[in-house]
Amino acid sequence: MTGFSVDTKLFQELGELLVAKESTALVELVKNAYDADATLVTVTGVNLGDATSGSIVVSDDGVGMDGGEFRRGFLTIAGRTKNSGDRRSPVFGRRYTGEKGVGRLASHKLGTVVEVQSRKAGPAPRGAIALPPAISEVVARIDWRAIEALETLDQIDGSGAVRVDEHAKPSKPDSGTTLKISPLRTAWSDRIRSSFLREAATLAPLAATWKKLPDGIVAEELLFETLPIRDQQTGDPGFEVVFGGDLNLGDRLLPDVAAAASWIAELSFDRDTGMLRIALSPTKAGVRNAPGAEGFRLEKNLGPGAGPSFTGRILQRSQASWEAEVQGIRVFMEGFRVSPYGDLRDDWLGLERTYLSRQKRQLTSLATLNADQIPAGLEAEELVVQGNHAYMGGIFLHRSSSPGLEMVVSREGFLPGAAFDFITQWARVTTDLIVRLGSVARKEAKEIKNQQRVAQRDAALRSDVNETPTALRVREHALQVERSFANIQQAVERNDFVTATREARELQPNLSEIREMADQFGSEAVQWRVLASLGAELAAFVHEINAVGLQISALARELENALTIDDLARTRTAIRKARQRALDLADRIRRNATYLVDATSFEGRRRRARLTLRDRFETVRLFFESRIEQKNITLINDIPADIRSPPMFPSELSGIFTNLLSNAVKFSDAGGRIEVSAREHGGFCEVQVSNTGAAVDLSRARRLFDAFVSTTERPDAILGQGMGMGLTITRAFVQEYGGEIDFIAPSSGFATAVRFRIPMR
C-alpha cells in the first residue's frame, strides 16, 4: 500500500508554529468555548510554578460534544468544521472566531496530558435563548508524551495514547466542556505569569472602549451608544471569561473609567457604502483643562470596498498616562484580542516613533484629508504628540466584513497588506486629530499688553478724522524706521560703527511693534473684506427676502381660495400648483442660504487652497438666480472645469465673483447676456466678466474702484442701491495677491467688460 506516513513530531512542529506562546494558547481555548455557544468560560491555574504538579483547567457551559463531534473536531487536525456552511455556532448563531481548526494544538503547547470531559446538549433551534440539558457525555484523555514516543501518527490507534469513552447518560445535567491540562510543559516563571496577566486583562475589550459612556462624560455627541464588537444575532445571552487560581487578575481592570480621559474619539468605515466617519469630543475633564476645546466630525466617502469594515473608540489622556496593563490601542476580531497590536513594545500606529522624533511641524497624516474639512493646525503641533501610553482604545473587526485580513500562522497579528494598512492609516488620522484639536484648544488668545493699550489710546487722541489710530501708529513707526536707516547709512559711510550699532538696536522696538500690529490685524483683514463684500450685497438680500415674503402671502391666499372650490378635481389642481410654487420658493431660499453660509462660514476663511473657478462661480450664481430669471438674462459660464485659482481663501474668491456678477446683473438690460470666461495666460489666472446693457466710459473707469463711488445711479428693484464699495473691496482682494483689475474694451456684442488677473505663483 502506497501512502503518506506522518511523523508524530508533527504535533510539536505545528504547536510551535501555530501557537507562539502560553497566552496565545489560552486565547485559542477560550475562542473554542465561545464558538461552542458558551456564556461563561473559566480559566484556572493551579500551582503554575511547578511544571510537574501544575495544571490549567478551562471549563465552559457550551453545547459540548458527542463522540462523533469530538473525533471530527478535536481529534482532526486542521479540520473543516468551522469552514463549512455559514460558519456560525449552532444555537446562538455566533460568527466563528477560528477558521483552521488548530485550536486543540493549544493544549499541546501548554501541557503534556489533556483530559477532556464534554457533555453534549440536547437539540435546540437556531436562535434559542438558552441551551437544553445534556443528553450524552464524552470522556477523553490525550497523552502527548506517549504520542511523541511513537514514530508515526498511524501507530496511535491501539497504543493507549488517546482514549475516548462515550456515555449515554451524562454525569451532570448541564452541558459544557472541561479541559484539564497537566503536567505543564514548563513551569510558569513570574515573568511568564506577569506577561499573561497583562495580556489577559485585555483579552476582551474593556467596557470603556465599547459600552455606553456614562451620561455627561463627553461635551458633544459621538457616533455610537454601544459599539458592535461581535457579529452576534439577536437573543445571544453574551459571553464572559473569568480567570481564577494563579491566573486571578485581581484589581487589574481598575482603569475601566472613561471619566479619566481628556478626549474620546469614535470612528467607523462601512465597506458596503464606502463611508468613513470620525467624531471627536473633549470630556468634561478635557474642557476644564482647555476651555476652548471643541468637538469635530468628519464624513468622507472613500468608495465601496476601499478597505475592511471596522469600528473603534479611542480615549486619550492629555499630559498623562493610562495604567500599563491597558494603555495602547488594541485590535479585536469578533471581540477577541489580536496580539501584538497595543502591546507595550508594539508601535503599530507609529505613535512612539513620532513621539521620539517629533519636530516643529504639522502632523503629516492629516494631509490625507480634504483641507477644507479639518481645523487648521499650529505650525509646531507635532511637538505635543504623545506616545502609546496616553491612549486606551479598541478597533473592532468582524470576519464577514474583513476580506484581505489574514492571520499569520503564529496567531500573532495579520499578514502585511493593503487591508491592514487601511485600518492603520485611519486610526492614526484619528489620534492626530485628537492632537490637533487639543493643541488648538490650549493655544491661549493673545492678550493686548498694557503698554500697547496705552499707546493705542494715545494714538486715538492724536489721529485726525481721516486716519485710524492703528494707521497712525504704523505710519509713525515706519517714519522712525526710515530715520534710523538714514542715520545708520550715514554712520557706516563715516565708519562710525558704534553709532550704527546703537541706531540698529534702537530700531528694533519699532520693527517689533510693526510686526505685532501686522500679526494682530493682518489675520483679520480677510474677514473684514468678506463681511464688507457681504454688506455691499445686503440690500439685495433684503429685497430678496421681501419678494419671497410677498410670494408666500400670495401662495397662502391661493390655498385659501382652493378650499372654497366645489369641484374636487379643480381643487386638487390648484393645490398641486400651490405645492409646486412652495417647492420653488423653498429652493430659492435654500440657494440664498447656501451662498450666505459659504461666504461667512469659518471654512471659507480658514485655509488657502487652489479653488476650482467654475464651481466657486456657480455657488455665487445661485444667489442672483431669481433676479437673472426675472430680467430674462442669459448667463453663460464659460469657465473651463479644470482651471483653478492660485492659493486663496474660498471667501475671497466668492467675494470677487459676488461684486462683479452683481454689477453685471444690475447693468444688463432685460433679455440681455452675461458671459464669464477664464484662462491661464502668461503665468496669470485671468477671469473676464462681460455684460450687455449700459456701457462704461473707459477713460473714467478707474475712478469707479475708489471708495463710495457708486456705479448705480438709480436703485435696482431687486438688488437695491449700490454702496460704492463693491469694486473697492474687489480690488483689495485682487491686489492682496499682487494682481490687477480693470475695465477693458468689451468684445463684440457686449457693452462692458471687467478683467482681473492674479499671478499663479
Short mmCIF file of N, CA and C in Angstrom, two decimals, residues 666-667 703-704 706-714 721-725:
data_model
loop_
_atom_site.label_atom_id
_atom_site.label_comp_id
_atom_site.label_asym_id
_atom_site.label_seq_id
_atom_site.Cartn_x
_atom_site.Cartn_y
_atom_site.Cartn_z
N LYS A 666 -27.05 94.12 -12.56
CA LYS A 666 -27.69 95.44 -12.45
C LYS A 666 -27.70 96.17 -13.79
N PHE A 667 -26.60 96.13 -14.52
CA PHE A 667 -26.45 96.95 -15.71
C PHE A 667 -26.85 96.24 -16.99
N ARG A 703 -11.79 105.46 -11.75
CA ARG A 703 -12.32 106.09 -10.55
C ARG A 703 -13.46 105.28 -9.94
N LEU A 704 -14.03 104.34 -10.71
CA LEU A 704 -15.11 103.51 -10.18
C LEU A 704 -14.62 102.55 -9.10
N ASP A 706 -12.68 103.58 -6.71
CA ASP A 706 -12.49 104.35 -5.48
C ASP A 706 -13.68 104.13 -4.55
N ALA A 707 -13.43 104.27 -3.26
CA ALA A 707 -14.47 104.04 -2.27
C ALA A 707 -15.61 105.04 -2.42
N PHE A 708 -16.82 104.55 -2.27
CA PHE A 708 -18.06 105.33 -2.25
C PHE A 708 -18.40 105.98 -3.59
N VAL A 709 -17.75 105.52 -4.66
CA VAL A 709 -18.14 105.96 -5.99
C VAL A 709 -19.03 104.87 -6.56
N SER A 710 -20.35 105.07 -6.49
CA SER A 710 -21.28 104.03 -6.88
C SER A 710 -21.42 103.96 -8.39
N THR A 711 -21.51 102.75 -8.90
CA THR A 711 -21.75 102.56 -10.32
C THR A 711 -23.24 102.61 -10.64
N THR A 712 -24.09 102.71 -9.59
CA THR A 712 -25.53 102.65 -9.78
C THR A 712 -26.14 104.02 -9.53
N GLU A 713 -26.79 104.59 -10.54
CA GLU A 713 -27.42 105.89 -10.37
C GLU A 713 -28.84 105.79 -9.82
N ARG A 714 -29.52 104.71 -10.10
CA ARG A 714 -30.85 104.52 -9.50
C ARG A 714 -30.93 103.08 -8.98
N GLN A 721 -29.81 99.79 -4.13
CA GLN A 721 -28.87 100.87 -4.45
C GLN A 721 -27.45 100.43 -4.09
N GLY A 722 -26.51 100.66 -5.01
CA GLY A 722 -25.13 100.34 -4.71
C GLY A 722 -24.55 101.22 -3.62
N MET A 723 -23.59 100.69 -2.86
CA MET A 723 -22.97 101.44 -1.77
C MET A 723 -21.67 102.10 -2.20
N GLY A 724 -21.20 101.79 -3.41
CA GLY A 724 -19.94 102.36 -3.85
C GLY A 724 -18.73 101.69 -3.25
N MET A 725 -18.88 100.47 -2.70
CA MET A 725 -17.76 99.76 -2.08
C MET A 725 -17.42 98.45 -2.77
#
